[in-house]
Short mmCIF file of C-alpha atoms in Angstrom, two decimals:
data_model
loop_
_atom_site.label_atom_id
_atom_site.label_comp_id
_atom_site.label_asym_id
_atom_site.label_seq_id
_atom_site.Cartn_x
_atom_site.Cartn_y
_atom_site.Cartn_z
CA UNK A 9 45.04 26.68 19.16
CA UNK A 10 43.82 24.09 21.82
CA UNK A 11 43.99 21.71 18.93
CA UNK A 12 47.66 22.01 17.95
CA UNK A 13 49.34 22.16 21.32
CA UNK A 14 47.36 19.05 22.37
CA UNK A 15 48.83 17.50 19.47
CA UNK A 16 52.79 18.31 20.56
CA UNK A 17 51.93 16.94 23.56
CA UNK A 18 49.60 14.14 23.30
CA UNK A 19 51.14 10.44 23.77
CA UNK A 20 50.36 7.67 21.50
CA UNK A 21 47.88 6.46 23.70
CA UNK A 22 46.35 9.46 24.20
CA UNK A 23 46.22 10.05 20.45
CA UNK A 24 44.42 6.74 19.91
CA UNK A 25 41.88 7.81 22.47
CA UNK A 26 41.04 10.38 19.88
CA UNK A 27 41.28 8.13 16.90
CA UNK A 28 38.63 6.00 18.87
CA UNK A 29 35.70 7.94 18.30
CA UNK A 30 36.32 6.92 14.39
CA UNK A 31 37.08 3.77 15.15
CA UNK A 32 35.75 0.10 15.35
CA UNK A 33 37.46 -3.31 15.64
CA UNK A 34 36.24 -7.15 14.75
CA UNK A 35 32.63 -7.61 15.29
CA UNK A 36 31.29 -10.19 18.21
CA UNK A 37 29.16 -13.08 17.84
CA UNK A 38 25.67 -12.29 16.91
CA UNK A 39 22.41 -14.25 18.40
CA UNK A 40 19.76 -15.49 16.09
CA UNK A 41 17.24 -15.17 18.35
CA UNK A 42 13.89 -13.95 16.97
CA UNK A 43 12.94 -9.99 17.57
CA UNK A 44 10.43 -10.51 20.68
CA UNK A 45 9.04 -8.14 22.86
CA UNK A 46 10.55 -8.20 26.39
CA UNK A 47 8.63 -10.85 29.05
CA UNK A 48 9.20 -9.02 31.86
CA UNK A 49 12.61 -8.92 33.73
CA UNK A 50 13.77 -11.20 36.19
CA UNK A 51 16.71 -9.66 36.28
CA UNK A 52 18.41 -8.66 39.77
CA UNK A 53 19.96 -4.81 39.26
CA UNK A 54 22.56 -4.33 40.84
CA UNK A 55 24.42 -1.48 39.32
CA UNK A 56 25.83 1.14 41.67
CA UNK A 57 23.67 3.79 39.63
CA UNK A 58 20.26 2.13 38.91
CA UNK A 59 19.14 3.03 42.90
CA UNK A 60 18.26 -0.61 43.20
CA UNK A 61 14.60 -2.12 42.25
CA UNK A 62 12.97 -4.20 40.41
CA UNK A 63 12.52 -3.21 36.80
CA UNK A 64 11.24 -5.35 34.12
CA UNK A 65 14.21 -5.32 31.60
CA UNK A 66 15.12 -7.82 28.45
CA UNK A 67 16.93 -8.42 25.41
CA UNK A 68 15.23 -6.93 22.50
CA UNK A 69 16.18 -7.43 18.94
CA UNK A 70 15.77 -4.84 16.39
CA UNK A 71 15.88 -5.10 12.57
CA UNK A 72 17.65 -3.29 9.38
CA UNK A 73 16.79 -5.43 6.76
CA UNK A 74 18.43 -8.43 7.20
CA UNK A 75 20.97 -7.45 10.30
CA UNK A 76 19.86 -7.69 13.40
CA UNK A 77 20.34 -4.93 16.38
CA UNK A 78 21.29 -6.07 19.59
CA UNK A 79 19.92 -4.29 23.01
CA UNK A 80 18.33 -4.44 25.98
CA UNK A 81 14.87 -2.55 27.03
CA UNK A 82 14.11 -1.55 30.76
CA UNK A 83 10.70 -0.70 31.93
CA UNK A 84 8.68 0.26 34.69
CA UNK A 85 5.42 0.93 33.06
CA UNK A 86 1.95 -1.13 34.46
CA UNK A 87 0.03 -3.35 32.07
CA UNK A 88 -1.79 -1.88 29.39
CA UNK A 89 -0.32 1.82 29.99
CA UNK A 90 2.71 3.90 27.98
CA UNK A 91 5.11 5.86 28.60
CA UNK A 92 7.66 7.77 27.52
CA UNK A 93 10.75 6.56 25.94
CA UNK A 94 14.10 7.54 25.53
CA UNK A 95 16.65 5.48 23.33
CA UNK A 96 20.62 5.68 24.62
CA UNK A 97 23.31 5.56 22.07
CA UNK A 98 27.08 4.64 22.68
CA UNK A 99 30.16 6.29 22.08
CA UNK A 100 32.57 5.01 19.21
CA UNK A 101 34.40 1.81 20.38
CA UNK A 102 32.05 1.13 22.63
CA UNK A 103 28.50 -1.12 23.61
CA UNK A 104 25.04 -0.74 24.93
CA UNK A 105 26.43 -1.73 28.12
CA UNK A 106 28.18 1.93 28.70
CA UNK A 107 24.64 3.05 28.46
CA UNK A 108 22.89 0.88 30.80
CA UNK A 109 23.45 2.28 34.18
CA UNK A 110 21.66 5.17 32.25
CA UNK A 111 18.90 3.64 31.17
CA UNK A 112 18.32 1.82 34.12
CA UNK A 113 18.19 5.02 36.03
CA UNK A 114 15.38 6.48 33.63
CA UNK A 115 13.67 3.45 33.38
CA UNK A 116 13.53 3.93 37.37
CA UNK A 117 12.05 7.53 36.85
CA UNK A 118 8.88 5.94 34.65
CA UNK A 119 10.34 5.96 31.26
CA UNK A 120 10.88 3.40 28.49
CA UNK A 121 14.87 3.17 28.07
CA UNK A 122 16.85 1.12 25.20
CA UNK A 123 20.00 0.95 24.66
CA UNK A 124 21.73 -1.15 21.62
CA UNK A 125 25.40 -2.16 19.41
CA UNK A 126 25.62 -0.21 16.84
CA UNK A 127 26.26 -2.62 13.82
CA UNK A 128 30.10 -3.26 13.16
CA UNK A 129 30.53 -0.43 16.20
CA UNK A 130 33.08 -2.52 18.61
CA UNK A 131 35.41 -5.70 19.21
CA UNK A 132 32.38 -6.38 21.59
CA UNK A 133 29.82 -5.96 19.54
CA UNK A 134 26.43 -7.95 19.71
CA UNK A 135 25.08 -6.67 16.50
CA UNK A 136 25.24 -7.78 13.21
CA UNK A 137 27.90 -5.95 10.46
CA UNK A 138 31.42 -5.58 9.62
CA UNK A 139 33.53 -3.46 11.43
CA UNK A 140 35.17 -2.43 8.37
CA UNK A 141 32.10 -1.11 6.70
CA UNK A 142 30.95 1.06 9.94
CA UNK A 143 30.21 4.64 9.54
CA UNK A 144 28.73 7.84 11.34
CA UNK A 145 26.06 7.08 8.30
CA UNK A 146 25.46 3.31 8.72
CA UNK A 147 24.97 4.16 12.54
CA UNK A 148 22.53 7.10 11.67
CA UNK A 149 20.83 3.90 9.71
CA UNK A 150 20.95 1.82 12.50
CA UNK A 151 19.09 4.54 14.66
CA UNK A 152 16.28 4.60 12.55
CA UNK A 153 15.89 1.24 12.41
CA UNK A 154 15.66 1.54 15.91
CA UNK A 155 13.39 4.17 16.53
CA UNK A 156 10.74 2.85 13.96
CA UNK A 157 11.06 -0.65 15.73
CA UNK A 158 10.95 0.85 19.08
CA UNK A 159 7.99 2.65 18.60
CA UNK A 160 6.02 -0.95 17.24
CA UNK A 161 5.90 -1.89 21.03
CA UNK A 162 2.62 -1.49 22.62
CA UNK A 163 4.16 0.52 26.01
CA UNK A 164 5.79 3.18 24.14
CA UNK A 165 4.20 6.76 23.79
CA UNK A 166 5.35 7.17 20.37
CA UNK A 167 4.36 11.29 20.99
CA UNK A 168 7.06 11.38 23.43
CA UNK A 169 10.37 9.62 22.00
CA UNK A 170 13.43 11.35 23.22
CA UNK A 171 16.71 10.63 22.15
CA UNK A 172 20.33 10.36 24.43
CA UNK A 173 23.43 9.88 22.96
CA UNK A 174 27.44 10.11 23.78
CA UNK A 175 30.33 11.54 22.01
CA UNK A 176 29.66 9.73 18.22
CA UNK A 177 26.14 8.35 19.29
CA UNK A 178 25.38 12.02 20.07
CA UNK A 179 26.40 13.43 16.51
CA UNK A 180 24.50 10.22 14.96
CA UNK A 181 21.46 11.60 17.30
CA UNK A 182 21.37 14.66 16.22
CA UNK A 183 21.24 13.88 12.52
CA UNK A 184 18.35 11.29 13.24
CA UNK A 185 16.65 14.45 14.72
CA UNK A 186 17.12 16.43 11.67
CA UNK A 187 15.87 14.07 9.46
CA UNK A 188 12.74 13.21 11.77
CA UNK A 189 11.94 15.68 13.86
CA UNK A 190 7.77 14.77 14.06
CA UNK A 191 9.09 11.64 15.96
CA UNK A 192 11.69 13.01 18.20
CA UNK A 193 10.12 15.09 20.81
CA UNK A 194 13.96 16.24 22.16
CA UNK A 195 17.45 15.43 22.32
CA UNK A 196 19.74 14.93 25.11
CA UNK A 197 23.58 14.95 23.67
CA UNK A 198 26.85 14.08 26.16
CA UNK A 199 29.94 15.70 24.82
CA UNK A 200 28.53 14.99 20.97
CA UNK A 201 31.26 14.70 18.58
CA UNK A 202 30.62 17.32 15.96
CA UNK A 203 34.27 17.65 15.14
CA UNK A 204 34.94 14.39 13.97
CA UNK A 205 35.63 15.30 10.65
CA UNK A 206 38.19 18.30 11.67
CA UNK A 207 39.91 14.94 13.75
CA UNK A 208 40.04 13.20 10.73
CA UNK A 209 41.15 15.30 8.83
CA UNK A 210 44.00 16.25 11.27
CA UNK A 211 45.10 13.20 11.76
CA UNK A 212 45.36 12.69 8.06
CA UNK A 213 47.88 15.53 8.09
CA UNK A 214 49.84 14.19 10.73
CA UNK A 215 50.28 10.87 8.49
CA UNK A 216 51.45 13.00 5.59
CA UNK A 217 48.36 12.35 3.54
CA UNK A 218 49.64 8.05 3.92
CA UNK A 219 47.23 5.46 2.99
CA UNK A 220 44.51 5.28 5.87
CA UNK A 221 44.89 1.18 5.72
CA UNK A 222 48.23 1.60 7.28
CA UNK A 223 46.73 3.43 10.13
CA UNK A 224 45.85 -0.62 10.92
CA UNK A 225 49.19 -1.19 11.85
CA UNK A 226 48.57 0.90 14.79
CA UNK A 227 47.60 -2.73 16.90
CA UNK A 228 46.29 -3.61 20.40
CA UNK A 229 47.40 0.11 22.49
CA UNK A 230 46.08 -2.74 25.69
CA UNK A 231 45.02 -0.89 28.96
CA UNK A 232 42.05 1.07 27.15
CA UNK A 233 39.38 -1.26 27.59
CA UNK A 234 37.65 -1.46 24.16
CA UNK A 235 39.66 0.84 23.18
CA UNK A 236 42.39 -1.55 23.81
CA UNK A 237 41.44 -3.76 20.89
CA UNK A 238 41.30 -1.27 18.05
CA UNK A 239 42.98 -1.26 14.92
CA UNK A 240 42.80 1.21 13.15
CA UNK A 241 40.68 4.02 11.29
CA UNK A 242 38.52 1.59 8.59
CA UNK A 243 39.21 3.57 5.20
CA UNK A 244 35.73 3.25 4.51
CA UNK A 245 34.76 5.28 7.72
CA UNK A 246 37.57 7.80 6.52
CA UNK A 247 36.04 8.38 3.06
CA UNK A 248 32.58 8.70 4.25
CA UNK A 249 33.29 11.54 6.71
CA UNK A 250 36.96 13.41 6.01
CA UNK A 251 34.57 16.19 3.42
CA UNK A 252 31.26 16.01 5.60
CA UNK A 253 30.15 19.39 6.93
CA UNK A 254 28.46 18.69 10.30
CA UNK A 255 27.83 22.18 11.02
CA UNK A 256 25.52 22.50 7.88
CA UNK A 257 23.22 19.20 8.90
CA UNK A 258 22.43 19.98 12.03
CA UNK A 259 20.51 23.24 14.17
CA UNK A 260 17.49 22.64 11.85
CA UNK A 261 15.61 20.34 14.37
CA UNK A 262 13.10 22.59 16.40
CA UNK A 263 12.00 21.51 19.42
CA UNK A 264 14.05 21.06 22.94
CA UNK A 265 17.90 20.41 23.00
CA UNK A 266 20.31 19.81 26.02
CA UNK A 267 23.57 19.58 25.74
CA UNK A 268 26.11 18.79 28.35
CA UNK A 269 29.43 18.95 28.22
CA UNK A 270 32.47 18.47 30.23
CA UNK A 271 34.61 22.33 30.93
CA UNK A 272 38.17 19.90 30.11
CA UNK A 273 36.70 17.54 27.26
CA UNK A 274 40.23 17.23 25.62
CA UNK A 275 38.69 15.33 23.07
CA UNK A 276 35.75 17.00 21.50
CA UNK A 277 36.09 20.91 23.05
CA UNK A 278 33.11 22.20 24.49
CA UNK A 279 33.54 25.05 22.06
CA UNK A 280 32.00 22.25 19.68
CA UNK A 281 28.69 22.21 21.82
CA UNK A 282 28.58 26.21 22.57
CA UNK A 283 28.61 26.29 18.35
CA UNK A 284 26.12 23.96 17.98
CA UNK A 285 23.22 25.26 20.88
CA UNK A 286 23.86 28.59 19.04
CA UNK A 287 22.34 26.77 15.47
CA UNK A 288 19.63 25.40 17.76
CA UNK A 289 16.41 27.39 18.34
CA UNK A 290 15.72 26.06 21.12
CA UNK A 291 19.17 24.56 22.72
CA UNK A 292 20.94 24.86 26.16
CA UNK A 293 24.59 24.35 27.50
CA UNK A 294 25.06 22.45 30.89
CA UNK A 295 28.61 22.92 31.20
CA UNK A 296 29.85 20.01 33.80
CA UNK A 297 32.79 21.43 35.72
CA UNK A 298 35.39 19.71 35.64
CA UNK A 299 34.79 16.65 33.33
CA UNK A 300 36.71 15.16 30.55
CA UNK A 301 35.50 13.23 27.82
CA UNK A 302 33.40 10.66 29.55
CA UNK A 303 31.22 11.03 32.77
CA UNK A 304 31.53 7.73 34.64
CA UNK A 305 33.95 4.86 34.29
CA UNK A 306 31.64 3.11 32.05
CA UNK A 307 32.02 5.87 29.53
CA UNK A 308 35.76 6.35 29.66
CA UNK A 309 35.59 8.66 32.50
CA UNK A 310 38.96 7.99 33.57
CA UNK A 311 40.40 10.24 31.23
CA UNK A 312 39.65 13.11 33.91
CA UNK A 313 41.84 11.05 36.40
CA UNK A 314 44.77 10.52 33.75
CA UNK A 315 44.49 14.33 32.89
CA UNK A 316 45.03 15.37 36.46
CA UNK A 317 41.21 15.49 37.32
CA UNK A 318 40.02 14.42 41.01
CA UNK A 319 36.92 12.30 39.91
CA UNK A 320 36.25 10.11 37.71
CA UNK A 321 32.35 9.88 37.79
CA UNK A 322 29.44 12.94 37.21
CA UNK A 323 26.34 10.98 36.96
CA UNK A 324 25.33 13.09 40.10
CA UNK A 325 25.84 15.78 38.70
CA UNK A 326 24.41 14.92 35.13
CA UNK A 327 21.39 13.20 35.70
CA UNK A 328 19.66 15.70 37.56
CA UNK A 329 19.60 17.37 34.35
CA UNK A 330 18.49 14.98 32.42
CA UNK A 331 15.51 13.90 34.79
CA UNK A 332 14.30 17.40 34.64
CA UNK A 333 14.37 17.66 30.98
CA UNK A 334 12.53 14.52 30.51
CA UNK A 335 9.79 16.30 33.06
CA UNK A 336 9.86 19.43 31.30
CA UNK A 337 9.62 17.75 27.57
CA UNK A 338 7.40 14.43 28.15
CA UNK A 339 3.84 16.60 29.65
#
């Protein structure tokens, strides 16, 4: 019911929000640079959520056989020690760099953090690929790519490899952890986006059942950041994930699942995430009062603003949680 009066209502800006979690537009440039481990940062942090110090922090290429994965590792780990890692992936549309203030803040708690461009995944895209081939499956390749390269360097605890992803980069997540749950020791999902097939599938109906290469013609929406620069639903995306049953490839995974999740997500309902920790066997629900789709700007978390909400930014609120899970989960 939430479903169909959103859509009488919804603008077409709003309804390209949606279509963005499906979506991905021209890739970037890509660097040739060789896959090195990280020196040692000398970079300065100043994000507004990284509670400012020094951590050592790099580029690090990963590998899929012959495309290369773009992202950056932060550490704070002493020579010759490990520790545990967690591995951030973005939302649909988006980069690595609405994950860093993230990672910057576990890599301040002890942990390993890397985040990374999905392949073909954005306009702004550092990794290799086509944005026209990009699906939930070539992302759920690019993951394991990235945890088996990951877990090559010589400061990671490869027992304790926890996963964190957004919206789509949370559905990709938990299908990694499905299909290798030995090497994920738990999961930590934002608002995942288990009903992206149900979207599709709507909005299909909507076009009258129209060829999904028109849906190109859609063009620059401008004022939505990356969303901004879409253009349209790939039909390869489409055809990969209009008949895919989510609900029957995930719950399997059996060790420790959070889940948070906005209470006015207008995007993907938290009734998505309150199905899913019931498949789980060992799953919670952090409902975030209050939140949209999107808990700081970084993350499209101005849509609570636009929607009538009064802030625009949770990491307060959310991180608590996820520090304590990572305490709980890494002994």
């Amino acid at each position: 019911m939430m479903k169909n009066s959103l859509l009488r209502v919804m603008p077409l800006a709003l309804m390209a929000a949606v279509m963005s979690l499906c979506v991905s537009s021209c890739a970037g440039d890509n660097d040739d640079s060789e896959i090195l481990p990280p020196e040692g940062g000398d970079e300065e942090v100043t994000d507004s959520t990284a509670n400012v110090a020094e951590l050592d922090s790099a580029e690090f290429y990963c590998s899929k056989g012959e495309q290369k994965i773009y992202g950056y590792v932060y550490k704070k780990v002493k020579a010759g020690e490990m520790a545990p890692t967690v591995i951030l992936s973005h939302s649909s549309s988006l980069t690595h760099e609405a994950m860093m203030g993230y990672a910057r803040c576990i890599a301040e708690q002890g942990y390993v953090a890397y985040c990374f461009d999905f392949c073909g995944g954005s306009s702004q895209s550092k990794s290799d690929g086509d944005p026209n081939d990009m699906t939930v499956f070539t992302e759920v390749d690019d993951l394991k790519a990235v945890v088996e390269d990951i877990c090559q360097l010589p400061y990671v605890d490869t027992d304790n490899v926890f996963l964190l992803g957004s919206s789509q980069g949370g559905l990709v997540s938990a299908l990694i952890a499905e299909d290798l749950p030995a090497r994920i020791k738990g999961l930590i999902l934002f608002y995942p986006a288990f009903n992206i097939p149900e979207m599709v599938n709507m909005f299909s109906g909507i076009m009258g059942g129209g060829s999904w290469g028109d849906m190109g013609s859609w063009g620059d929406m401008g004022g939505w950041g990356d969303m901004g620069s879409m253009s349209g639903m790939s039909e390869t995306y489409i055809n990969a994930i209009k008949d895919y049953d989510v609900w029957s490839h995930i719950g399997q995974y059996d060790r420790q699942v959070i889940i948070l999740h906005g209470t006015k997500d207008f995007i993907v309902p938290i009734s998505n995430s309150e199905k899913a920790v019931a498949l789980y066997p060992h799953a919670t629900l952090q409902p975030i009062e209050g939140a949209n789709h999107g808990f700081n700007e970084a993350n499209l978390g101005g849509f609570g603003s636009m929607m009538g909400g009064g802030t625009t930014d949770y990491d307060d609120v959310v991180m608590p949680f996820v520090y304590q899970f990572l305490a709980e989960n890494s002994k």
